[in-house]
Short mmCIF file of C-alpha atoms in Angstrom, two decimals:
data_model
loop_
_atom_site.label_atom_id
_atom_site.label_comp_id
_atom_site.label_asym_id
_atom_site.label_seq_id
_atom_site.Cartn_x
_atom_site.Cartn_y
_atom_site.Cartn_z
CA UNK A 1 0.00 0.00 0.00
CA UNK A 2 1.37 3.41 -0.89
CA UNK A 3 0.20 6.97 -0.55
CA UNK A 4 1.75 10.43 -0.72
CA UNK A 5 2.60 12.34 2.44
CA UNK A 6 1.54 15.94 1.96
CA UNK A 7 3.17 19.06 3.34
CA UNK A 8 6.61 18.66 1.80
CA UNK A 9 8.05 20.57 -1.17
CA UNK A 10 7.49 17.49 -3.30
CA UNK A 11 5.02 14.80 -2.19
CA UNK A 12 6.70 11.99 -0.30
CA UNK A 13 5.55 8.47 -1.24
CA UNK A 14 4.95 6.31 1.82
CA UNK A 15 5.17 2.60 1.14
CA UNK A 16 3.54 0.43 3.82
CA UNK A 17 5.20 -2.97 3.64
CA UNK A 18 3.15 -4.62 6.37
CA UNK A 19 -0.48 -5.59 6.47
CA UNK A 20 -1.33 -4.41 9.96
CA UNK A 21 -1.68 -0.66 9.51
CA UNK A 22 -3.68 1.55 7.18
CA UNK A 23 -2.82 4.99 5.86
CA UNK A 24 -5.32 6.54 8.24
CA UNK A 25 -3.96 4.67 11.26
CA UNK A 26 -0.41 5.69 10.42
CA UNK A 27 -1.32 9.35 10.04
CA UNK A 28 -3.19 9.23 13.34
CA UNK A 29 -0.15 7.76 15.12
CA UNK A 30 1.06 10.80 16.99
CA UNK A 31 4.72 9.80 16.96
CA UNK A 32 4.71 9.57 13.16
CA UNK A 33 3.07 12.94 12.81
CA UNK A 34 5.36 14.68 15.27
CA UNK A 35 8.39 13.13 13.63
CA UNK A 36 7.54 14.13 10.07
CA UNK A 37 6.63 17.70 11.16
CA UNK A 38 9.89 18.07 13.09
CA UNK A 39 11.90 16.67 10.20
CA UNK A 40 10.22 19.03 7.76
CA UNK A 41 11.01 22.03 9.96
CA UNK A 42 14.65 20.97 10.22
CA UNK A 43 14.89 20.41 6.46
CA UNK A 44 13.36 23.85 5.81
CA UNK A 45 16.13 25.49 7.85
CA UNK A 46 18.53 24.55 5.04
CA UNK A 47 17.16 27.54 3.12
CA UNK A 48 19.20 29.74 5.45
CA UNK A 49 22.47 30.65 3.63
CA UNK A 50 24.40 29.94 6.86
CA UNK A 51 23.14 26.38 7.12
CA UNK A 52 25.95 23.86 6.56
CA UNK A 53 23.81 22.01 4.00
CA UNK A 54 22.54 25.10 2.19
CA UNK A 55 24.53 24.47 -0.98
CA UNK A 56 23.29 20.89 -1.43
CA UNK A 57 20.20 20.58 0.74
CA UNK A 58 18.75 17.25 1.73
CA UNK A 59 15.24 16.26 0.80
CA UNK A 60 12.90 13.58 2.12
CA UNK A 61 12.32 11.39 -0.92
CA UNK A 62 10.28 8.47 0.38
CA UNK A 63 9.38 6.48 3.46
CA UNK A 64 9.08 2.73 3.87
CA UNK A 65 7.08 1.35 6.81
CA UNK A 66 8.70 -1.95 7.78
CA UNK A 67 7.14 -3.03 11.03
CA UNK A 68 4.24 -1.96 13.27
CA UNK A 69 3.46 -3.10 16.82
CA UNK A 70 0.02 -2.63 18.32
CA UNK A 71 -0.57 -2.51 22.08
CA UNK A 72 -3.74 -3.79 23.81
CA UNK A 73 -4.37 -5.78 20.66
CA UNK A 74 -7.75 -7.49 20.28
CA UNK A 75 -9.39 -4.99 22.61
CA UNK A 76 -11.25 -1.85 21.73
CA UNK A 77 -8.42 0.16 23.27
CA UNK A 78 -5.88 -1.15 20.78
CA UNK A 79 -3.40 1.47 19.63
CA UNK A 80 -0.22 1.72 17.60
CA UNK A 81 2.79 1.49 19.91
CA UNK A 82 5.87 1.27 17.70
CA UNK A 83 6.52 1.93 14.02
CA UNK A 84 9.80 0.99 12.41
CA UNK A 85 10.53 2.77 9.16
CA UNK A 86 13.27 3.77 6.79
CA UNK A 87 13.33 7.29 5.40
CA UNK A 88 15.21 8.07 2.21
CA UNK A 89 16.81 11.47 2.81
CA UNK A 90 19.26 12.53 0.14
CA UNK A 91 20.64 15.53 -1.72
CA UNK A 92 21.27 16.18 -5.43
CA UNK A 93 24.82 14.89 -5.06
CA UNK A 94 23.38 11.49 -4.20
CA UNK A 95 24.59 11.67 -0.59
CA UNK A 96 22.10 10.26 1.86
CA UNK A 97 21.60 10.46 5.61
CA UNK A 98 21.00 7.37 7.77
CA UNK A 99 17.23 7.08 7.80
CA UNK A 100 16.33 4.00 9.82
CA UNK A 101 14.04 5.06 12.64
CA UNK A 102 12.16 3.32 15.42
CA UNK A 103 9.23 5.58 16.29
CA UNK A 104 7.60 5.41 19.68
CA UNK A 105 6.82 8.99 20.59
CA UNK A 106 7.26 11.17 23.63
CA UNK A 107 7.06 10.14 27.24
CA UNK A 108 7.75 11.60 30.68
CA UNK A 109 9.93 10.58 33.59
CA UNK A 110 9.56 11.68 37.18
CA UNK A 111 12.23 12.45 39.72
CA UNK A 112 10.09 11.94 42.82
CA UNK A 113 11.79 13.18 45.96
CA UNK A 114 10.41 12.90 49.46
CA UNK A 115 11.82 15.09 52.22
CA UNK A 116 11.19 14.57 55.90
CA UNK A 117 9.86 17.77 57.48
CA UNK A 118 12.41 17.60 60.31
CA UNK A 119 15.47 17.79 58.07
CA UNK A 120 16.67 20.39 55.61
CA UNK A 121 18.99 18.08 53.70
CA UNK A 122 17.67 14.54 53.90
CA UNK A 123 16.03 13.21 50.78
CA UNK A 124 14.51 9.94 49.59
CA UNK A 125 13.71 9.04 46.02
CA UNK A 126 11.21 6.69 44.38
CA UNK A 127 12.30 4.13 41.80
CA UNK A 128 10.60 1.35 39.87
CA UNK A 129 11.94 -2.16 39.41
CA UNK A 130 10.55 -4.27 36.58
CA UNK A 131 11.44 -6.73 33.84
CA UNK A 132 12.99 -5.09 30.80
CA UNK A 133 13.35 -7.83 28.25
CA UNK A 134 15.40 -5.78 25.76
CA UNK A 135 17.98 -5.42 28.55
CA UNK A 136 17.60 -9.14 29.33
CA UNK A 137 16.76 -8.26 32.91
CA UNK A 138 13.84 -9.09 35.21
CA UNK A 139 14.93 -6.47 37.76
CA UNK A 140 15.73 -3.26 35.95
CA UNK A 141 15.80 -0.16 38.17
CA UNK A 142 14.61 3.17 36.79
CA UNK A 143 12.96 6.38 37.86
CA UNK A 144 9.23 6.17 37.11
CA UNK A 145 8.29 6.70 33.48
CA UNK A 146 4.95 7.03 31.71
CA UNK A 147 2.71 9.61 30.10
CA UNK A 148 0.74 12.69 31.08
CA UNK A 149 -2.92 11.94 30.55
CA UNK A 150 -5.79 14.18 29.53
CA UNK A 151 -6.23 15.21 33.16
CA UNK A 152 -2.65 16.48 33.32
CA UNK A 153 -1.74 13.65 35.63
CA UNK A 154 1.15 11.23 35.45
CA UNK A 155 -0.28 7.97 34.15
CA UNK A 156 0.74 4.52 32.99
CA UNK A 157 1.71 1.31 34.68
CA UNK A 158 4.34 2.87 36.95
CA UNK A 159 2.06 5.72 38.03
CA UNK A 160 -0.68 3.21 38.80
CA UNK A 161 1.65 1.10 40.89
CA UNK A 162 2.93 4.16 42.75
CA UNK A 163 -0.64 5.19 43.58
CA UNK A 164 -1.46 1.70 44.79
CA UNK A 165 1.64 1.32 46.91
CA UNK A 166 2.09 4.84 48.26
CA UNK A 167 -1.18 6.66 47.69
CA UNK A 168 0.72 9.39 45.88
CA UNK A 169 -0.49 10.91 42.62
CA UNK A 170 1.52 13.27 40.49
CA UNK A 171 -0.26 16.22 38.98
CA UNK A 172 1.08 18.79 36.57
CA UNK A 173 0.75 21.70 38.99
CA UNK A 174 3.19 20.04 41.38
CA UNK A 175 5.86 19.55 38.76
CA UNK A 176 8.93 21.45 37.63
CA UNK A 177 10.00 20.67 34.08
CA UNK A 178 13.75 20.08 34.39
CA UNK A 179 14.44 19.49 30.70
CA UNK A 180 12.66 22.67 29.75
CA UNK A 181 14.48 24.69 32.40
CA UNK A 182 17.79 23.37 31.13
CA UNK A 183 17.13 23.79 27.40
CA UNK A 184 15.48 27.21 27.52
CA UNK A 185 18.86 28.80 28.12
CA UNK A 186 20.94 26.53 25.92
CA UNK A 187 21.91 27.16 22.33
CA UNK A 188 18.99 25.69 20.40
CA UNK A 189 20.03 25.07 16.82
CA UNK A 190 16.70 23.66 15.64
CA UNK A 191 13.15 23.35 16.95
CA UNK A 192 13.44 19.98 18.56
CA UNK A 193 11.39 18.85 21.54
CA UNK A 194 12.28 20.12 24.98
CA UNK A 195 13.17 16.65 26.14
CA UNK A 196 16.00 14.19 26.58
CA UNK A 197 16.52 11.91 23.57
CA UNK A 198 17.74 8.47 24.70
CA UNK A 199 18.92 7.34 21.26
CA UNK A 200 18.60 9.99 18.55
CA UNK A 201 20.52 7.87 16.04
CA UNK A 202 17.86 5.19 16.06
CA UNK A 203 14.69 6.43 17.79
CA UNK A 204 12.42 9.45 17.83
CA UNK A 205 11.78 9.02 21.53
CA UNK A 206 12.10 12.12 23.67
CA UNK A 207 11.47 12.22 27.38
CA UNK A 208 10.46 15.25 29.41
CA UNK A 209 11.98 14.94 32.86
CA UNK A 210 10.03 16.42 35.74
CA UNK A 211 10.81 17.07 39.37
CA UNK A 212 8.17 16.29 41.98
CA UNK A 213 9.39 17.09 45.45
CA UNK A 214 7.27 16.73 48.56
CA UNK A 215 7.86 17.38 52.24
CA UNK A 216 6.28 14.76 54.46
CA UNK A 217 6.25 13.74 58.10
CA UNK A 218 9.20 11.50 58.84
CA UNK A 219 6.82 8.85 60.18
CA UNK A 220 5.08 8.68 56.83
CA UNK A 221 8.36 8.21 54.97
CA UNK A 222 9.50 5.55 57.43
CA UNK A 223 6.19 3.79 56.91
CA UNK A 224 6.62 3.84 53.16
CA UNK A 225 10.21 2.59 53.20
CA UNK A 226 9.21 -0.21 55.56
CA UNK A 227 6.33 -1.34 53.38
CA UNK A 228 8.31 -1.19 50.16
CA UNK A 229 11.57 -2.81 51.19
CA UNK A 230 10.35 -6.36 51.28
CA UNK A 231 10.57 -9.07 48.71
CA UNK A 232 8.66 -8.36 45.54
CA UNK A 233 5.21 -9.87 45.34
CA UNK A 234 5.27 -12.72 42.89
CA UNK A 235 2.61 -11.42 40.58
CA UNK A 236 3.82 -7.85 40.39
CA UNK A 237 5.31 -6.59 37.19
CA UNK A 238 6.42 -3.29 38.65
CA UNK A 239 7.77 -2.94 42.18
CA UNK A 240 8.20 0.45 43.83
CA UNK A 241 11.40 1.13 45.76
CA UNK A 242 12.36 4.03 48.00
CA UNK A 243 16.02 4.73 48.60
CA UNK A 244 18.23 7.45 50.02
CA UNK A 245 18.77 10.14 47.39
CA UNK A 246 22.58 9.88 47.71
CA UNK A 247 22.44 6.40 46.20
CA UNK A 248 20.37 7.39 43.19
CA UNK A 249 23.06 8.05 40.61
CA UNK A 250 24.83 4.77 41.38
CA UNK A 251 21.82 2.51 41.84
CA UNK A 252 20.33 4.01 38.68
CA UNK A 253 23.56 4.13 36.69
CA UNK A 254 22.18 1.77 34.04
CA UNK A 255 19.13 3.95 33.44
CA UNK A 256 19.51 6.90 31.07
CA UNK A 257 16.51 8.65 32.66
CA UNK A 258 17.96 8.40 36.17
CA UNK A 259 21.35 9.79 35.21
CA UNK A 260 19.67 12.53 33.16
CA UNK A 261 17.32 13.51 35.99
CA UNK A 262 20.10 13.52 38.57
CA UNK A 263 22.34 15.73 36.45
CA UNK A 264 19.57 18.24 35.69
CA UNK A 265 18.40 18.37 39.32
CA UNK A 266 21.90 18.77 40.71
CA UNK A 267 22.92 21.41 38.15
CA UNK A 268 19.68 23.41 38.36
CA UNK A 269 19.83 23.34 42.16
CA UNK A 270 23.39 24.58 42.08
CA UNK A 271 22.45 27.44 39.78
CA UNK A 272 19.43 28.19 41.98
CA UNK A 273 16.93 27.80 39.17
CA UNK A 274 14.55 25.52 41.05
CA UNK A 275 11.55 26.75 43.02
CA UNK A 276 11.33 25.90 46.68
CA UNK A 277 9.75 22.66 47.68
CA UNK A 278 6.10 22.90 48.51
CA UNK A 279 4.81 21.56 51.75
CA UNK A 280 1.48 19.85 51.64
CA UNK B 1 9.93 -16.99 5.95
CA UNK B 2 11.58 -19.89 7.71
CA UNK B 3 10.72 -21.38 11.06
CA UNK B 4 12.91 -23.43 13.29
CA UNK B 5 13.93 -24.14 16.81
CA UNK B 6 17.02 -22.65 18.36
CA UNK B 7 19.07 -25.77 18.92
CA UNK B 8 19.27 -27.00 22.52
CA UNK B 9 16.10 -25.12 23.36
CA UNK B 10 12.45 -25.35 22.54
CA UNK B 11 12.30 -21.73 21.48
CA UNK B 12 10.89 -21.46 18.00
CA UNK B 13 12.15 -18.72 15.72
CA UNK B 14 10.38 -17.20 12.76
CA UNK B 15 12.91 -15.73 10.38
CA UNK B 16 12.47 -13.43 7.39
CA UNK B 17 13.66 -13.72 3.83
CA UNK B 18 17.38 -13.45 3.46
CA UNK B 19 18.12 -14.25 7.10
CA UNK B 20 19.24 -17.73 8.08
CA UNK B 21 19.13 -19.10 11.60
CA UNK B 22 22.91 -19.48 11.56
CA UNK B 23 23.44 -15.85 10.68
CA UNK B 24 20.95 -14.78 13.34
CA UNK B 25 22.64 -16.80 16.06
CA UNK B 26 26.02 -15.36 15.12
CA UNK B 27 24.82 -11.75 15.16
CA UNK B 28 26.62 -10.53 18.31
CA UNK B 29 23.74 -8.33 19.49
CA UNK B 30 21.29 -11.24 19.26
CA UNK B 31 23.69 -13.75 20.78
CA UNK B 32 24.52 -11.50 23.73
CA UNK B 33 20.93 -10.51 24.37
CA UNK B 34 19.72 -14.10 24.28
CA UNK B 35 22.49 -15.27 26.59
CA UNK B 36 21.79 -12.51 29.12
CA UNK B 37 18.06 -13.18 29.02
CA UNK B 38 18.45 -16.93 29.41
CA UNK B 39 20.80 -16.65 32.37
CA UNK B 40 18.48 -14.22 34.16
CA UNK B 41 15.41 -16.32 33.41
CA UNK B 42 17.28 -19.30 34.89
CA UNK B 43 17.54 -17.44 38.23
CA UNK B 44 13.80 -18.03 38.66
CA UNK B 45 14.54 -21.60 39.72
CA UNK B 46 15.90 -20.13 42.94
CA UNK B 47 13.10 -20.40 45.57
CA UNK B 48 13.74 -16.84 46.72
CA UNK B 49 13.20 -15.37 43.25
CA UNK B 50 10.10 -13.20 43.01
CA UNK B 51 8.78 -15.17 40.02
CA UNK B 52 9.73 -18.61 41.32
CA UNK B 53 6.12 -19.72 41.84
CA UNK B 54 5.15 -18.90 38.28
CA UNK B 55 8.28 -18.45 36.25
CA UNK B 56 8.41 -16.81 32.86
CA UNK B 57 9.80 -18.65 29.86
CA UNK B 58 10.88 -17.57 26.41
CA UNK B 59 8.49 -19.31 24.02
CA UNK B 60 9.25 -17.93 20.60
CA UNK B 61 10.95 -15.15 18.70
CA UNK B 62 9.64 -13.53 15.55
CA UNK B 63 12.00 -11.47 13.41
CA UNK B 64 10.00 -8.66 11.78
CA UNK B 65 12.55 -6.54 9.94
CA UNK B 66 16.26 -6.41 9.23
CA UNK B 67 18.59 -3.57 8.27
CA UNK B 68 21.93 -4.45 6.78
CA UNK B 69 25.06 -2.33 6.60
CA UNK B 70 26.59 -3.81 3.48
CA UNK B 71 26.55 -7.53 4.13
CA UNK B 72 26.38 -7.49 7.91
CA UNK B 73 23.29 -7.24 10.03
CA UNK B 74 22.95 -3.72 11.42
CA UNK B 75 19.60 -3.70 13.20
CA UNK B 76 16.85 -6.24 13.82
CA UNK B 77 13.28 -5.63 14.85
CA UNK B 78 11.79 -8.57 16.66
CA UNK B 79 9.08 -9.67 19.05
CA UNK B 80 9.82 -12.20 21.77
CA UNK B 81 6.98 -14.09 23.46
CA UNK B 82 7.70 -14.48 27.15
CA UNK B 83 4.92 -15.89 29.27
CA UNK B 84 4.26 -17.80 32.45
CA UNK B 85 1.83 -20.65 33.07
CA UNK B 86 -0.92 -18.18 33.96
CA UNK B 87 -0.71 -16.50 30.58
CA UNK B 88 0.90 -13.30 31.92
CA UNK B 89 3.36 -11.91 29.42
CA UNK B 90 6.35 -9.60 29.51
CA UNK B 91 6.57 -6.93 26.78
CA UNK B 92 8.91 -8.41 24.20
CA UNK B 93 8.83 -6.05 21.23
CA UNK B 94 12.28 -4.66 20.62
CA UNK B 95 14.76 -2.96 18.37
CA UNK B 96 18.00 -4.94 18.50
CA UNK B 97 21.24 -3.16 17.63
CA UNK B 98 23.90 -4.10 20.14
CA UNK B 99 26.24 -1.94 22.17
CA UNK B 100 27.70 1.47 21.51
CA UNK B 101 30.38 3.42 23.35
CA UNK B 102 30.22 7.03 24.51
CA UNK B 103 33.32 9.15 24.88
CA UNK B 104 33.75 12.05 27.27
CA UNK B 105 36.86 13.92 26.16
CA UNK B 106 37.86 16.79 28.38
CA UNK B 107 40.29 19.44 27.18
CA UNK B 108 41.92 21.85 29.62
CA UNK B 109 44.45 24.64 29.05
CA UNK B 110 47.83 23.37 30.21
CA UNK B 111 48.76 26.65 31.87
CA UNK B 112 46.53 25.81 34.85
CA UNK B 113 47.74 23.86 37.92
CA UNK B 114 47.59 20.08 37.45
CA UNK B 115 44.87 19.57 40.04
CA UNK B 116 42.68 22.41 38.84
CA UNK B 117 39.09 21.73 37.87
CA UNK B 118 38.79 25.05 36.06
CA UNK B 119 38.22 25.60 32.38
CA UNK B 120 37.63 22.00 31.48
CA UNK B 121 35.86 21.72 28.13
CA UNK B 122 33.95 18.81 26.59
CA UNK B 123 34.04 17.88 22.93
CA UNK B 124 30.61 17.32 21.44
CA UNK B 125 29.51 16.26 17.96
CA UNK B 126 26.85 17.95 15.84
CA UNK B 127 25.30 15.79 13.15
CA UNK B 128 22.11 14.78 11.39
CA UNK B 129 19.82 12.49 13.33
CA UNK B 130 16.83 11.71 11.15
CA UNK B 131 15.00 9.70 13.85
CA UNK B 132 15.07 12.80 16.06
CA UNK B 133 14.05 14.88 13.06
CA UNK B 134 17.12 17.07 13.29
CA UNK B 135 20.09 17.89 11.08
CA UNK B 136 22.14 19.52 13.85
CA UNK B 137 21.78 17.24 16.84
CA UNK B 138 24.31 17.88 19.62
CA UNK B 139 25.66 14.78 21.37
CA UNK B 140 28.51 13.25 23.27
CA UNK B 141 30.71 11.49 20.69
CA UNK B 142 29.66 7.88 20.32
CA UNK B 143 29.98 4.93 18.01
CA UNK B 144 28.50 1.49 17.52
CA UNK B 145 30.53 -1.49 18.67
CA UNK B 146 31.07 -3.75 15.69
CA UNK B 147 33.94 -5.97 16.67
CA UNK B 148 36.58 -5.72 19.33
CA UNK B 149 36.52 -4.42 22.86
CA UNK B 150 34.61 -1.44 24.10
CA UNK B 151 37.79 0.52 24.80
CA UNK B 152 39.17 -0.44 21.41
CA UNK B 153 36.01 0.78 19.70
CA UNK B 154 36.10 3.99 21.71
CA UNK B 155 39.71 4.66 20.70
CA UNK B 156 38.88 4.00 17.04
CA UNK B 157 35.81 6.25 17.11
CA UNK B 158 37.75 9.05 18.80
CA UNK B 159 40.29 8.87 16.02
CA UNK B 160 37.62 8.85 13.28
CA UNK B 161 35.14 11.31 14.76
CA UNK B 162 37.50 13.67 16.51
CA UNK B 163 40.92 13.14 15.02
CA UNK B 164 42.65 12.39 18.32
CA UNK B 165 44.87 9.36 18.87
CA UNK B 166 44.29 8.05 22.37
CA UNK B 167 45.64 4.66 23.46
CA UNK B 168 42.98 2.27 24.81
CA UNK B 169 44.74 2.14 28.14
CA UNK B 170 44.18 5.86 28.64
CA UNK B 171 40.40 5.54 28.46
CA UNK B 172 38.62 5.16 31.78
CA UNK B 173 35.30 3.23 31.79
CA UNK B 174 33.14 5.41 34.02
CA UNK B 175 30.13 3.08 33.85
CA UNK B 176 32.10 0.15 35.20
CA UNK B 177 33.53 2.34 37.96
CA UNK B 178 30.03 3.36 38.99
CA UNK B 179 28.49 -0.12 38.78
CA UNK B 180 30.46 -2.57 40.90
CA UNK B 181 30.93 -6.08 39.66
CA UNK B 182 29.62 -9.14 41.43
CA UNK B 183 27.15 -7.42 43.73
CA UNK B 184 24.03 -8.43 41.87
CA UNK B 185 22.44 -11.77 41.21
CA UNK B 186 21.58 -10.90 37.67
CA UNK B 187 24.03 -10.66 34.82
CA UNK B 188 23.60 -7.38 33.03
CA UNK B 189 26.11 -5.22 31.17
CA UNK B 190 27.59 -2.50 33.37
CA UNK B 191 26.64 0.34 31.08
CA UNK B 192 23.93 2.93 30.45
CA UNK B 193 20.81 1.63 28.69
CA UNK B 194 19.19 4.51 26.76
CA UNK B 195 15.85 2.81 26.27
CA UNK B 196 15.64 -0.51 28.03
CA UNK B 197 11.89 -0.79 27.45
CA UNK B 198 12.28 -1.11 23.71
CA UNK B 199 15.91 -1.53 22.72
CA UNK B 200 18.85 -3.70 23.72
CA UNK B 201 21.38 -0.91 23.23
CA UNK B 202 23.78 -0.28 26.09
CA UNK B 203 26.51 2.32 26.19
CA UNK B 204 29.51 2.31 28.51
CA UNK B 205 30.83 5.86 28.93
CA UNK B 206 34.58 6.36 28.64
CA UNK B 207 36.60 9.33 29.92
CA UNK B 208 39.83 10.84 28.68
CA UNK B 209 41.27 14.08 30.00
CA UNK B 210 43.81 16.01 27.98
CA UNK B 211 45.74 19.21 28.64
CA UNK B 212 46.55 21.29 25.60
CA UNK B 213 48.05 24.73 24.93
CA UNK B 214 45.40 27.36 25.57
CA UNK B 215 45.58 28.78 22.06
CA UNK B 216 44.67 25.37 20.60
CA UNK B 217 41.33 25.21 22.44
CA UNK B 218 39.65 27.51 19.98
CA UNK B 219 40.77 25.37 17.04
CA UNK B 220 38.48 22.54 18.10
CA UNK B 221 35.13 24.19 17.75
CA UNK B 222 33.61 24.05 14.29
CA UNK B 223 36.03 21.42 13.05
CA UNK B 224 34.52 19.17 10.41
CA UNK B 225 35.27 15.49 10.88
CA UNK B 226 33.82 12.06 10.35
CA UNK B 227 34.48 9.32 7.85
CA UNK B 228 33.85 10.94 4.49
CA UNK B 229 33.42 7.71 2.58
CA UNK B 230 30.79 6.55 5.04
CA UNK B 231 28.96 9.79 4.42
CA UNK B 232 29.54 10.99 7.95
CA UNK B 233 29.42 14.72 8.29
CA UNK B 234 30.22 15.60 11.87
CA UNK B 235 30.99 19.05 13.19
CA UNK B 236 32.67 19.39 16.54
CA UNK B 237 31.48 21.73 19.25
CA UNK B 238 33.42 22.60 22.38
CA UNK B 239 31.46 23.51 25.49
CA UNK B 240 32.53 24.24 29.06
CA UNK B 241 32.18 21.19 31.29
CA UNK B 242 30.15 23.38 33.65
CA UNK B 243 27.65 23.95 30.84
CA UNK B 244 27.44 20.34 29.61
CA UNK B 245 24.24 19.64 31.52
CA UNK B 246 22.56 22.47 29.65
CA UNK B 247 24.17 22.36 26.21
CA UNK B 248 23.87 18.56 26.09
CA UNK B 249 20.49 18.32 27.79
CA UNK B 250 18.84 16.62 24.84
CA UNK B 251 21.41 13.85 24.77
CA UNK B 252 21.19 10.90 27.17
CA UNK B 253 24.90 10.18 26.72
CA UNK B 254 25.96 13.75 27.58
CA UNK B 255 23.85 13.84 30.74
CA UNK B 256 25.02 10.35 31.71
CA UNK B 257 28.64 11.43 31.28
CA UNK B 258 28.05 14.55 33.39
CA UNK B 259 26.46 12.46 36.13
CA UNK B 260 29.06 9.72 36.20
CA UNK B 261 31.93 12.21 36.16
CA UNK B 262 30.35 14.33 38.90
CA UNK B 263 29.33 11.38 41.06
CA UNK B 264 32.66 9.58 40.79
CA UNK B 265 34.57 12.79 41.53
CA UNK B 266 32.43 13.57 44.58
CA UNK B 267 33.03 10.10 45.95
CA UNK B 268 36.77 10.29 45.27
CA UNK B 269 36.89 7.52 42.71
CA UNK B 270 38.35 9.69 39.97
#
């Protein structure tokens, strides 16, 4: 199945090589739409005489859809999760740019810090532990990741587990956007997302990293750490952990999100660009 | 589309045209991933393992797409079916590409005292990254591991991407310093995983610090490098180490390097 993608200087033929997605479903997949819009904006910048590619600008010639994964298949909530494609991006000299892309869209990660009300410096942080088959691990430690839903609340499997285990919910008005704070004052060469890109050479994924910091009674924190430090329940996919903040960068040293969040939090704190912690 | 069993197991594999089972099993990324997964699944036989009562098993693997670089396999897209007796499953859709290395190269004017932390600069690359939709994406220098050791790949990439000759022995693996060996039950590479929910890629971060004449610092920014005949067009950018968290905030590798360097320095390990 093939159709032309509109919006580019010349129409871009899209060749769908698999039988499990239609043109309409592909165009409604937010990650695909965001990606092609962002790419178009970056390609348009080549019109600027100062652009390194101005003399022989690259053009998107065609796209081949190679693989599509649906989530919640066979239910009425089924949705496109991943699209793997190859984009043909070349200039008149025949030079082309690597165009293999695994599209999965944007997500969010939360640096959730709990502070006992009787200490100015002590901090605890919430992590998730779960199987991550691509890493070959059944016990991969990360800071919580997921999406922001239509109610501006952190959602997804990790958020659900956190609510169940700790009673805590994370709402937009309690968040500070660390990636935005960092990137606002950086040199921004193109209009890319204000997010951390785990693997820009292979994936579109960008992750906004938020800080959620809450002051609680020490007793409450002790209660939480006690409840969550036991053996994992056998049927749980995601287990919530609480650990001393000082251990975060080491315990989470395999997780790109953890190292990213720690660096942004530490650097923004040092440059006094974070608002004071709220007390509930 | 061929089907078969991986020998010595009852895991069935669905291949795609042009890919034989032998080639698949020899693809280092696949081999390493499978080995890691199998050894960690095997831990479930331990009565204290959280999934011991209803252990997960790898049932089958379906290869969906392949990208070749010349003759060799570059990337694979596959779905693994991993279920327990109750029918619970673990998400097994993944992009398989193997390891990369990240290189944190710090340059400092040599007119400062030897123990000074001032005026350290990081070399970054600026290049096209179509998946991110950008033609000027700023990153910590990195390269895919094809053959050879991680340090060897890092040294080779530094030479190709940056034009510096650094002996392997002068590269410090920050990830391995941060993640001690032998303290965990599971076997898992001691490296940063950019996207462990969907991709096998892991990236150890290497450090090299170099002192150069002050007047040479300026020569580094804007330099055009990269392997021309592989179509690489990389521009170098020099930023202050103090600004790395901001100027590299879109790049997982840059932020990871900042964190590992900062954390290891604070705890006196570098």
